[in-house]
Coordinates of C-alpha atoms in Angstrom, one line a residue:
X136 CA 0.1 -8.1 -5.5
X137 CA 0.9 -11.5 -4.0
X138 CA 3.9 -10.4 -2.4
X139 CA 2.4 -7.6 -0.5
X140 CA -0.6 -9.1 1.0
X141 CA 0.9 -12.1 1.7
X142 CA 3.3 -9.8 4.2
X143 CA -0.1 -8.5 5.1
X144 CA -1.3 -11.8 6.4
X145 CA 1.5 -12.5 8.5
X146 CA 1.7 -9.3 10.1
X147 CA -2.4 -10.1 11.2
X148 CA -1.3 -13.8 12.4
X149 CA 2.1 -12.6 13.8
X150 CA -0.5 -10.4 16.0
X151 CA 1.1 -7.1 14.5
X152 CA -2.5 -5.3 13.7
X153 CA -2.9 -3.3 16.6
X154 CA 0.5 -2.0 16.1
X155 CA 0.3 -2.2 12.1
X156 CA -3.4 0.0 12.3
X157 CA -1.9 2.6 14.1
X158 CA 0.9 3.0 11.8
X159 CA -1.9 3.1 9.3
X160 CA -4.0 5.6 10.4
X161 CA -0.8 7.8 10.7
X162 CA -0.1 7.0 7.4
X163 CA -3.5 7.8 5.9
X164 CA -3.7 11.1 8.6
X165 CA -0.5 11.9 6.4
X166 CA -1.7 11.6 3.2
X167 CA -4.8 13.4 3.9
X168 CA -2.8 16.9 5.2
X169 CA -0.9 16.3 2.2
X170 CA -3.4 15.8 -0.2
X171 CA -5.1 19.2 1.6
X172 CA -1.8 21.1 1.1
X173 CA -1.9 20.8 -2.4
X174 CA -4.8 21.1 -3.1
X175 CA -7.3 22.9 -0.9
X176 CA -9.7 21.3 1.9
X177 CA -12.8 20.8 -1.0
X178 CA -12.6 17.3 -1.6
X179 CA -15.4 17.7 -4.6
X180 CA -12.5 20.0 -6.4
X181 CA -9.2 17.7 -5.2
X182 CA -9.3 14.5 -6.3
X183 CA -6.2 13.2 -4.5
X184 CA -8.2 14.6 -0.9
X185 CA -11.1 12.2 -2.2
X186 CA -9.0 9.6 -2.4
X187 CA -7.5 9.6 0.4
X188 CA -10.4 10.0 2.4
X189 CA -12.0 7.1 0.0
X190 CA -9.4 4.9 1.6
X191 CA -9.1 6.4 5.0
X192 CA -13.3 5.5 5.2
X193 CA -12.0 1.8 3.7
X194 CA -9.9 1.1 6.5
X195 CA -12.4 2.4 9.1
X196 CA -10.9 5.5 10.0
X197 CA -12.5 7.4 12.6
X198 CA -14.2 10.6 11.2
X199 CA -12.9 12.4 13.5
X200 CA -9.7 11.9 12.7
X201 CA -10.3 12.7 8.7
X202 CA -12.2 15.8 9.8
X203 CA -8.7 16.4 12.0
X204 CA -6.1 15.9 9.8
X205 CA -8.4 17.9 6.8
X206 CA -8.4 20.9 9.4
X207 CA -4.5 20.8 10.2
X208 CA -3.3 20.5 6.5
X209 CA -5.3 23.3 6.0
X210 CA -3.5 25.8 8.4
X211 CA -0.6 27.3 8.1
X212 CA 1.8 25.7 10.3
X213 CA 1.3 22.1 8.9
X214 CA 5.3 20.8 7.9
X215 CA 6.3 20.7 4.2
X216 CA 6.9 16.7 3.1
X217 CA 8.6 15.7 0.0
X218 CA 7.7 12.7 -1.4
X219 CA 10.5 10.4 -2.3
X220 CA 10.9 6.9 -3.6
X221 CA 14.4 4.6 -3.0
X222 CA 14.5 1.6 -4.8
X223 CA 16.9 -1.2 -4.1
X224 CA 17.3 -4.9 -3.3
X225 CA 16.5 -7.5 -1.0
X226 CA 17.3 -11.2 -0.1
X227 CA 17.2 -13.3 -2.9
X228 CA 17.1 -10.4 -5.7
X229 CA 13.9 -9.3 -4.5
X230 CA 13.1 -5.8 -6.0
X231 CA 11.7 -3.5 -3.9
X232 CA 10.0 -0.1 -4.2
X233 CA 9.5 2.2 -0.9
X234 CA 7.8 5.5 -0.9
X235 CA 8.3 8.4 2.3
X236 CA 6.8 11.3 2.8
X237 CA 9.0 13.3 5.0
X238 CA 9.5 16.9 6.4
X239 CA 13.4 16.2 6.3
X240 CA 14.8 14.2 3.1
X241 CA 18.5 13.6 5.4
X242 CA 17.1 11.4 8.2
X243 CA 14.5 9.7 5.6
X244 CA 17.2 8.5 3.2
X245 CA 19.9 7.7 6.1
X246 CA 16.8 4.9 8.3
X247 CA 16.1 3.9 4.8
X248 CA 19.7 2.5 4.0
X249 CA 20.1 1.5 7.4
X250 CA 17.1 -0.7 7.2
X251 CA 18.2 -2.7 3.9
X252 CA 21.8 -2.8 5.4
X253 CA 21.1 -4.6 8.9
X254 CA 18.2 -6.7 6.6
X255 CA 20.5 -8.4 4.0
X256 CA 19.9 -5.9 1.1
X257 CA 20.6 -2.6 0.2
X258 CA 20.0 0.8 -1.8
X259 CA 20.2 1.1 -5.5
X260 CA 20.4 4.0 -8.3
X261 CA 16.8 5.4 -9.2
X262 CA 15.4 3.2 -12.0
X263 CA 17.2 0.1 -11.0
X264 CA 14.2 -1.5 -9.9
X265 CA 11.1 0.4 -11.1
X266 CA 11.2 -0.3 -14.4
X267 CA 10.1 -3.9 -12.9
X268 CA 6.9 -3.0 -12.1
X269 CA 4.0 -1.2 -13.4
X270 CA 2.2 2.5 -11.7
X271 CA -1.4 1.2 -12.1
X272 CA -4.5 2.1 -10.0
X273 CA -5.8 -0.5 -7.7
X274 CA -9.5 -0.7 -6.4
X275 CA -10.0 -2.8 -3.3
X276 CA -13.6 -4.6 -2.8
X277 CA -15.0 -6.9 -0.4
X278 CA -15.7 -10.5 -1.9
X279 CA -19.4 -10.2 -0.6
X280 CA -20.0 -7.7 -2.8
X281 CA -20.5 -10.0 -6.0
X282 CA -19.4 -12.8 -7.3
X283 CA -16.7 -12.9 -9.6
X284 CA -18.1 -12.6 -12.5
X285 CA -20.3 -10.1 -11.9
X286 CA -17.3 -8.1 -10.5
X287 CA -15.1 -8.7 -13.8
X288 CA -17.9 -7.5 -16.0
X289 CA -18.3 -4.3 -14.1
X290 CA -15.3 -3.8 -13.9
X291 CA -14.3 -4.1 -17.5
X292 CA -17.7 -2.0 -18.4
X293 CA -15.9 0.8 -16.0
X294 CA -12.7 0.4 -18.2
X295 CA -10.3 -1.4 -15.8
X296 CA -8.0 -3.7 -17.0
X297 CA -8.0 -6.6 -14.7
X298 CA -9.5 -8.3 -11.8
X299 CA -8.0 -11.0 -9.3
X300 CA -9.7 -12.4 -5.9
X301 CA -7.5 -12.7 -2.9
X302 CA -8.8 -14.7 0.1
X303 CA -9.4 -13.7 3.4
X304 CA -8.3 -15.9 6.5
X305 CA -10.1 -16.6 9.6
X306 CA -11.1 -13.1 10.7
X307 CA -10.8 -11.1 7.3
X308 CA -12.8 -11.5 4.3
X309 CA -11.4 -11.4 1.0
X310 CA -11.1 -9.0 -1.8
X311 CA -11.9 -8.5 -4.8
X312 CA -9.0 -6.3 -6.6
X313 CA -9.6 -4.2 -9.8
X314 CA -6.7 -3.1 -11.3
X315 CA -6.5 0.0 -14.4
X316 CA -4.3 2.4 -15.5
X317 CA -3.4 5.2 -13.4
X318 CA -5.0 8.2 -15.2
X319 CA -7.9 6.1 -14.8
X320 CA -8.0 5.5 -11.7
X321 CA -10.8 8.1 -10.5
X322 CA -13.3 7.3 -12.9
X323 CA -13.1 3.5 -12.5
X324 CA -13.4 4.3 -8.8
X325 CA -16.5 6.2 -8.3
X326 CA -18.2 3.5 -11.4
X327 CA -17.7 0.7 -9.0
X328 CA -18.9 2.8 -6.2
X329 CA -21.9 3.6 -7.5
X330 CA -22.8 -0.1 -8.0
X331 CA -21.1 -1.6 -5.1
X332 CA -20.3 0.9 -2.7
X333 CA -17.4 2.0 -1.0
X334 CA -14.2 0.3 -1.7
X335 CA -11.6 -0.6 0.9
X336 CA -9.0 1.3 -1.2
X337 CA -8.8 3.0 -4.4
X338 CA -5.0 4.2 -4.9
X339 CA -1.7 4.4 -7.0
X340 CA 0.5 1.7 -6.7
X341 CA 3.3 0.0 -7.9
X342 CA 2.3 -3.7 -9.4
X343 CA 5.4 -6.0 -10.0
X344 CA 5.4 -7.4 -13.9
X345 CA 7.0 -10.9 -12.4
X346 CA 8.0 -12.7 -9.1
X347 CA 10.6 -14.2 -7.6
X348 CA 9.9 -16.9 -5.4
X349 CA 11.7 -16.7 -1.7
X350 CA 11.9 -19.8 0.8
X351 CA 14.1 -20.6 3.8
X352 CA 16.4 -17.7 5.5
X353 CA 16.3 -15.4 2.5
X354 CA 12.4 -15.6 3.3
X355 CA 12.7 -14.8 7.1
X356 CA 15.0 -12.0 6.6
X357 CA 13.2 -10.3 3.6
X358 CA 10.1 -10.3 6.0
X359 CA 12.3 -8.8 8.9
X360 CA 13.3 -6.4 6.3
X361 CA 9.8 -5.4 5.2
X362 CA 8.8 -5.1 8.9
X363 CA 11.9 -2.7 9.2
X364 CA 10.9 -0.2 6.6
X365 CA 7.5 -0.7 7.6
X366 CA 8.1 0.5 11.2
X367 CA 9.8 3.8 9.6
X368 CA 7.8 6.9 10.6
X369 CA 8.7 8.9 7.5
X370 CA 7.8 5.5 4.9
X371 CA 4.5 5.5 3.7
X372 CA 4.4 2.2 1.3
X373 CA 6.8 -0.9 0.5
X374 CA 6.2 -2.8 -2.4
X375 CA 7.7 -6.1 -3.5
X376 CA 8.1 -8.4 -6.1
X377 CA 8.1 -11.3 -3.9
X378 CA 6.4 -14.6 -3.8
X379 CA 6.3 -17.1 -0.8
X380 CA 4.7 -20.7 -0.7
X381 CA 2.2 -21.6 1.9
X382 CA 4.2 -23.6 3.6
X383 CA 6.8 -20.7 3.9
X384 CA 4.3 -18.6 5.1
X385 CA 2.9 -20.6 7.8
X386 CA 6.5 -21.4 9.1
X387 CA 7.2 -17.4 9.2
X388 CA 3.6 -16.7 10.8
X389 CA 4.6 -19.4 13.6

């Protein structure tokens, strides 16, 4: 998803990580007590708990904070979330997706508007932007791994549907990322496990069909934007069907 990680890289140049990591581990902490919540603390009979710890352990998660946040969505006082997506509109047309998981739907909805409002976009009717993108599973490798055709044949062999190699910069190595259908998603997962090991990530996302290139102001405020939602405690993921040229990106990363 060139929009996303390219938002990625200049939150690690913009020297955001620190600050970006912790929201992270939150995030993944979160997903984890929900996962449990649903479906019990086994992660061998609940697949979305393997997941999440999949990609909790791809993004170097202490265990002690998996073993943590497995032990407090198992008890009883752990806060109901509901899981909501808004969909709207950013500089420049740019459709974007945002999921929360929140224990109050009011205050999640009312930072969510206020965030495209004061960012030069704003909220739009359920389906107004989804049906723009695609729910596919996405399976995050590092490049070292294999080469890329080794990776493409295992892949397909695993029964994924496609397979694209993102660079790295300066202090993070590339990826290779496998993308399939959604049901599929587990099962491609642990076949590419077995032959390369852990992935970074394996999750559901949502993988825009086209993009529309930004440049200029519309650029700078649709990244102010994304850092906006990003920096919501109740937001779990932003996705985006926008594209930026290098040059763009190095004059936002400045």
């Amino acid at each position: 998803m060139a929009g996303h990680s390219k938002w990625a890289n200049i939150q690690h140049r913009k020297g955001r990580q620190d600050k970006a990591r912790a929201k992270l581990f939150s995030r993944l902490s979160k997903e984890i007590m929900i996962a449990v919540k649903l479906g019990g603390p086994d992660p061998d009979m609940n697949p979305r708990l393997r997941l999440a710890i999949a990609n909790a352990k791809g993004q170097s998660m202490p265990k002690d904070n998996i073993e943590r946040a497995i032990s407090k969505g198992s008890g009883g006082d752990v806060e109901e979330y509901f899981e909501i997506r808004y969909e709207g509109f950013g500089p420049g047309g740019v459709g974007m997706i945002v999921e929360a998981s929140t224990d109050n739907k009011n205050r999640a909805a009312g930072d969510v508007r206020a965030a495209f409002s004061k960012n030069g976009g704003n909220l739009g009717e359920t389906g107004s932007v989804s049906f723009m993108f695609d729910q596919v599973g996405e399976i995050r490798l590092p490049l070292s791994v294999a080469d890329e055709e080794t990776m493409l044949e295992a892949a397909v062999e695993a029964g994924a549907e496609d397979v694209v190699q993102e660079d790295g910069d300066e202090d993070e190595e590339g990826e290779h990322v496998v993308y399939c259908a959604r049901d599929d998603l587990a099962d491609v997962a642990s076949a590419l496990e077995s032959r390369f090991g852990e992935a970074k990530s394996a999750k559901i996302i949502w993988r825009p069909q086209n993009l529309v290139e930004v440049t200029g102001e519309k650029a700078q405020t649709l990244f102010k934007l994304m850092e906006a939602l990003e920096d919501l405690d109740d937001v779990q993921n932003v996705y985006a069907n926008f594209d930026i040229s290098d040059e763009e990106m190095e004059k936002l990363a400045s």
